[in-house]
C-alpha positions as a Python dict, from the first residue, in 0.01 Angstrom:
ca = {
    (1, 'N'): (0, 0, 0),
    (2, 'A'): (225, -192, 241),
    (3, 'I'): (540, -76, 58),
    (4, 'I'): (422, 286, 61),
    (5, 'T'): (347, 264, 434),
    (6, 'A'): (692, 117, 512),
    (7, 'A'): (863, 387, 307),
    (8, 'T'): (668, 653, 494),
    (9, 'I'): (779, 509, 830),
    (10, 'C'): (1146, 506, 719),
    (11, 'A'): (1118, 866, 606),
    (12, 'A'): (977, 962, 943),
    (13, 'F'): (1273, 792, 1117),
    (14, 'L'): (1523, 979, 899),
    (15, 'L'): (1344, 1302, 970),
    (16, 'A'): (1372, 1240, 1345),
    (17, 'Y'): (1744, 1155, 1307),
    (18, 'T'): (1829, 1468, 1109),
    (19, 'N'): (1659, 1683, 1372),
    (20, 'N'): (1917, 1563, 1627),
    (21, 'L'): (1666, 1404, 1858),
    (22, 'P'): (1808, 1225, 2166),
    (23, 'Q'): (1934, 870, 2112),
    (24, 'S'): (1668, 726, 2340),
    (25, 'V'): (1399, 891, 2135),
    (26, 'L'): (1553, 760, 1813),
    (27, 'I'): (1560, 407, 1954),
    (28, 'I'): (1194, 426, 2065),
    (29, 'T'): (1096, 580, 1731),
    (30, 'Y'): (1284, 313, 1539),
    (31, 'T'): (1133, 29, 1747),
    (32, 'T'): (783, 168, 1712),
    (33, 'M'): (820, 211, 1337),
    (34, 'M'): (951, -142, 1293),
    (35, 'K'): (654, -283, 1487),
    (36, 'Q'): (416, -79, 1276),
    (37, 'S'): (587, -200, 960),
    (38, 'L'): (551, -562, 1068),
    (39, 'V'): (184, -508, 1153),
    (40, 'V'): (118, -343, 818),
    (41, 'L'): (294, -620, 627),
    (42, 'A'): (104, -885, 824),
    (43, 'L'): (-225, -715, 750),
    (44, 'A'): (-135, -697, 383),
    (45, 'A'): (-55, -1069, 376),
    (46, 'S'): (-381, -1150, 553),
    (47, 'A'): (-577, -943, 306),
    (48, 'N'): (-420, -1128, 16),
    (49, 'A'): (-503, -1460, 180),
    (50, 'F'): (-872, -1370, 198),
    (51, 'T'): (-898, -1221, -146),
    (52, 'A'): (-1187, -1376, -339),
    (53, 'P'): (-1064, -1642, -580),
    (54, 'T'): (-1068, -1570, -947),
    (55, 'T'): (-1392, -1677, -1111),
    (56, 'T'): (-1342, -1971, -1346),
    (57, 'T'): (-1567, -2075, -1629),
    (58, 'R'): (-1770, -2391, -1561),
    (59, 'S'): (-1908, -2616, -1828),
    (60, 'N'): (-2284, -2645, -1851),
    (61, 'T'): (-2447, -2938, -1671),
    (62, 'A'): (-2516, -3227, -1907),
    (63, 'L'): (-2886, -3251, -1986),
    (64, 'F'): (-3046, -3589, -2039),
    (65, 'G'): (-3370, -3459, -2178),
    (66, 'G'): (-3533, -3137, -2278),
    (67, 'A'): (-3847, -2971, -2400),
    (68, 'R'): (-3862, -3212, -2691),
    (69, 'G'): (-3747, -3520, -2509),
    (70, 'G'): (-3392, -3512, -2645),
    (71, 'A'): (-3072, -3630, -2478),
    (72, 'T'): (-2737, -3458, -2513),
    (73, 'T'): (-2500, -3738, -2413),
    (74, 'K'): (-2464, -4105, -2494),
    (75, 'E'): (-2535, -4191, -2132),
    (76, 'G'): (-2842, -3969, -2137),
    (77, 'K'): (-2979, -4135, -2449),
    (78, 'T'): (-2918, -4481, -2305),
    (79, 'G'): (-3094, -4382, -1985),
    (80, 'T'): (-3393, -4241, -2174),
    (81, 'I'): (-3431, -4559, -2380),
    (82, 'A'): (-3412, -4776, -2068),
    (83, 'K'): (-3673, -4562, -1893),
    (84, 'V'): (-3912, -4587, -2190),
    (85, 'K'): (-3863, -4963, -2211),
    (86, 'G'): (-3953, -4990, -1845),
    (87, 'L'): (-4271, -4790, -1903),
    (88, 'L'): (-4362, -5008, -2201),
    (89, 'D'): (-4319, -5325, -1996),
    (90, 'S'): (-4575, -5207, -1742),
    (91, 'S'): (-4821, -5053, -1989),
    (92, 'E'): (-5145, -5197, -2121),
    (93, 'M'): (-5172, -4926, -2386),
    (94, 'I'): (-4987, -4622, -2517),
    (95, 'F'): (-5110, -4330, -2721),
    (96, 'T'): (-4953, -4011, -2851),
    (97, 'V'): (-5049, -3647, -2906),
    (98, 'P'): (-4869, -3342, -3049),
    (99, 'A'): (-4627, -3189, -2798),
    (100, 'S'): (-4560, -2857, -2971),
    (101, 'G'): (-4732, -2547, -2841),
    (102, 'I'): (-4791, -2682, -2490),
    (103, 'T'): (-4633, -2472, -2216),
    (104, 'V'): (-4457, -2601, -1906),
    (105, 'S'): (-4743, -2476, -1689),
    (106, 'Q'): (-5000, -2655, -1905),
    (107, 'T'): (-4792, -2973, -1895),
    (108, 'Q'): (-4784, -2966, -1516),
    (109, 'T'): (-5160, -2914, -1501),
    (110, 'L'): (-5218, -3206, -1737),
    (111, 'R'): (-4983, -3435, -1545),
    (112, 'R'): (-5167, -3366, -1219),
    (113, 'S'): (-5499, -3461, -1381),
    (114, 'L'): (-5386, -3805, -1498),
    (115, 'P'): (-5503, -4117, -1313),
    (116, 'E'): (-5261, -4318, -1105),
    (117, 'G'): (-5053, -4555, -1315),
    (118, 'T'): (-5042, -4331, -1624),
    (119, 'T'): (-4714, -4163, -1717),
    (120, 'M'): (-4689, -3878, -1965),
    (121, 'T'): (-4357, -3780, -2121),
    (122, 'V'): (-4204, -3628, -2434),
    (123, 'V'): (-3960, -3862, -2608),
    (124, 'K'): (-3739, -3784, -2905),
    (125, 'N'): (-3852, -3989, -3206),
    (126, 'K'): (-3518, -4163, -3261),
    (127, 'L'): (-3504, -4271, -2899),
    (128, 'M'): (-3866, -4385, -2903),
    (129, 'A'): (-3797, -4590, -3216),
    (130, 'Q'): (-3511, -4769, -3041),
    (131, 'A'): (-3720, -4829, -2730),
    (132, 'I'): (-4018, -4985, -2912),
    (133, 'G'): (-3805, -5190, -3150),
    (134, 'G'): (-3872, -5562, -3107),
    (135, 'T'): (-4163, -5504, -2867),
    (136, 'E'): (-4539, -5534, -2906),
    (137, 'Y'): (-4544, -5155, -2949),
    (138, 'E'): (-4322, -5152, -3256),
    (139, 'S'): (-4619, -5060, -3477),
    (140, 'A'): (-4609, -4715, -3316),
    (141, 'T'): (-4316, -4639, -3547),
    (142, 'E'): (-4565, -4501, -3801),
    (143, 'M'): (-4661, -4232, -3549),
    (144, 'L'): (-4307, -4101, -3501),
    (145, 'S'): (-4335, -3769, -3678),
    (146, 'G'): (-4287, -3426, -3527),
    (147, 'A'): (-4270, -3358, -3154),
    (148, 'N'): (-4473, -3622, -2971),
    (149, 'M'): (-4601, -3651, -2617),
    (150, 'W'): (-4659, -4012, -2512),
    (151, 'F'): (-4896, -4156, -2256),
    (152, 'F'): (-4798, -4489, -2098),
    (153, 'I'): (-5109, -4641, -1939),
    (154, 'E'): (-5086, -4925, -1691),
    (155, 'E'): (-5458, -4977, -1648),
    (156, 'D'): (-5697, -4680, -1661),
    (157, 'I'): (-5733, -4618, -2033),
    (158, 'A'): (-6070, -4448, -1995),
    (159, 'G'): (-5944, -4211, -1725),
    (160, 'S'): (-5630, -4122, -1923),
    (161, 'V'): (-5816, -4039, -2246),
    (162, 'K'): (-6079, -3851, -2045),
    (163, 'S'): (-5807, -3640, -1879),
    (164, 'W'): (-5656, -3552, -2215),
    (165, 'N'): (-5991, -3460, -2370),
    (166, 'A'): (-6077, -3240, -2073),
    (167, 'F'): (-5737, -3072, -2095),
    (168, 'V'): (-5759, -2980, -2464),
    (169, 'K'): (-6113, -2855, -2413),
    (170, 'T'): (-6009, -2631, -2123),
    (171, 'E'): (-5704, -2500, -2310),
    (172, 'A'): (-5892, -2465, -2643),
    (173, 'L'): (-5655, -2709, -2817),
    (174, 'Q'): (-5912, -2953, -2962),
    (175, 'E'): (-5836, -2873, -3327),
    (176, 'S'): (-5457, -2859, -3305),
    (177, 'H'): (-5392, -3134, -3052),
    (178, 'E'): (-5606, -3434, -3135),
    (179, 'I'): (-5491, -3782, -3040),
    (180, 'L'): (-5263, -3908, -3317),
    (181, 'G'): (-5298, -4278, -3246),
    (182, 'G'): (-5221, -4555, -3002),
    (183, 'V'): (-5113, -4916, -2963),
    (184, 'I'): (-5267, -5196, -2759),
    (185, 'D'): (-5205, -5572, -2776),
    (186, 'G'): (-4957, -5525, -3061),
    (187, 'A'): (-5199, -5343, -3293),
    (188, 'S'): (-5198, -4972, -3378),
    (189, 'Y'): (-5516, -4765, -3387),
    (190, 'D'): (-5615, -4418, -3504),
    (191, 'K'): (-5774, -4145, -3296),
    (192, 'D'): (-6132, -4267, -3328),
    (193, 'A'): (-6036, -4622, -3235),
    (194, 'V'): (-5840, -4503, -2930),
    (195, 'V'): (-6144, -4309, -2809),
    (196, 'A'): (-6366, -4613, -2873),
    (197, 'I'): (-6129, -4841, -2681),
    (198, 'S'): (-6132, -4599, -2388),
    (199, 'K'): (-6508, -4649, -2358),
    (200, 'L'): (-6481, -5028, -2325),
    (201, 'P'): (-6474, -5195, -1983),
    (202, 'S'): (-6122, -5233, -1851),
    (203, 'K'): (-5967, -5574, -1787),
    (204, 'K'): (-6010, -5509, -1417),
    (205, 'D'): (-6382, -5442, -1465),
    (206, 'L'): (-6425, -5754, -1680),
    (207, 'I'): (-6249, -5974, -1423),
    (208, 'A'): (-6467, -5829, -1149),
    (209, 'T'): (-6780, -5898, -1353),
    (210, 'V'): (-6680, -6259, -1426),
    (211, 'A'): (-6588, -6318, -1062),
    (212, 'A'): (-6922, -6179, -947),
    (213, 'R'): (-7111, -6408, -1183),
    (214, 'I'): (-6910, -6712, -1074),
    (215, 'Q'): (-6983, -6637, -711),
    (216, 'A'): (-7351, -6591, -789),
    (217, 'V'): (-7397, -6931, -961),
    (218, 'P'): (-7390, -7152, -644),
    (219, 'T'): (-7649, -6928, -478),
    (220, 'K'): (-7878, -6947, -779),
    (221, 'V'): (-7833, -7325, -807),
    (222, 'A'): (-7927, -7366, -441),
    (223, 'R'): (-8232, -7148, -487),
    (224, 'V'): (-8352, -7343, -791),
    (225, 'I'): (-8291, -7682, -625),
    (226, 'K'): (-8523, -7583, -346),
    (227, 'A'): (-8802, -7552, -597),
    (228, 'P'): (-9033, -7861, -579),
    (229, 'G'): (-8980, -8137, -841),
    (230, 'V'): (-8663, -7989, -992),
    (231, 'Q'): (-8366, -8217, -1057),
    (232, 'V'): (-8008, -8103, -987),
    (233, 'A'): (-7897, -8112, -1353),
    (234, 'R'): (-8192, -7901, -1461),
    (235, 'A'): (-8132, -7667, -1168),
    (236, 'I'): (-7774, -7604, -1282),
    (237, 'K'): (-7896, -7540, -1637),
    (238, 'L'): (-8161, -7296, -1519),
    (239, 'A'): (-7913, -7120, -1296),
    (240, 'G'): (-7674, -7077, -1590),
    (241, 'E'): (-7948, -6936, -1808),
    (242, 'E'): (-8046, -6697, -1532),
    (243, 'A'): (-7685, -6581, -1496),
    (244, 'D'): (-7665, -6511, -1869),
    (245, 'N'): (-7978, -6304, -1847),
}
């Protein structure tokens, strides 16, 4: 466009010259045309400078996980294994369920229902096998089949199992998504055993119960001692029997 415009201006100058216009007019015409040419060329250069850059193809962002807990790079796999090991170190128990057929929306709903201290994640079987190798959870290797969703429970076993059972009931997944098994204290258990374990008092509850009984013994001993004709040794014995009852 700039070249065409410049050529047009030159043609106009020649036309003015051939028509025998006065010299002063030719000079003014020539000067004006040259200025216009410079402006046009400058505008053309500016337009080229602001032309949008050519779109280039970018490589896809490396993914370190996925719907099935996979990792696409060596660094991603290493990171996943390290993360799982960290979860295992802080867990009292783990259990697994089928991951297939559960939507992203359902997963988010389930995650929000879990008690504090429980982490739910999908881990690729090969990576899970490497993470549990040499740990007290190594017996979970027998559960590594298909797509698995794992629950890493720091403390609230009962609350975690309850959340899962409520979820499958709400989503009508009881038959297809039963608990596959779990591991606690180095031993693996099936579905029924995991449910049974979830109904036992937690370690926190047991400690609280023992502490309460210990604190109650001095009070009971003092009360029995006050009884007429009772010796201290017998009072302690009676207080212990009362605590057991």
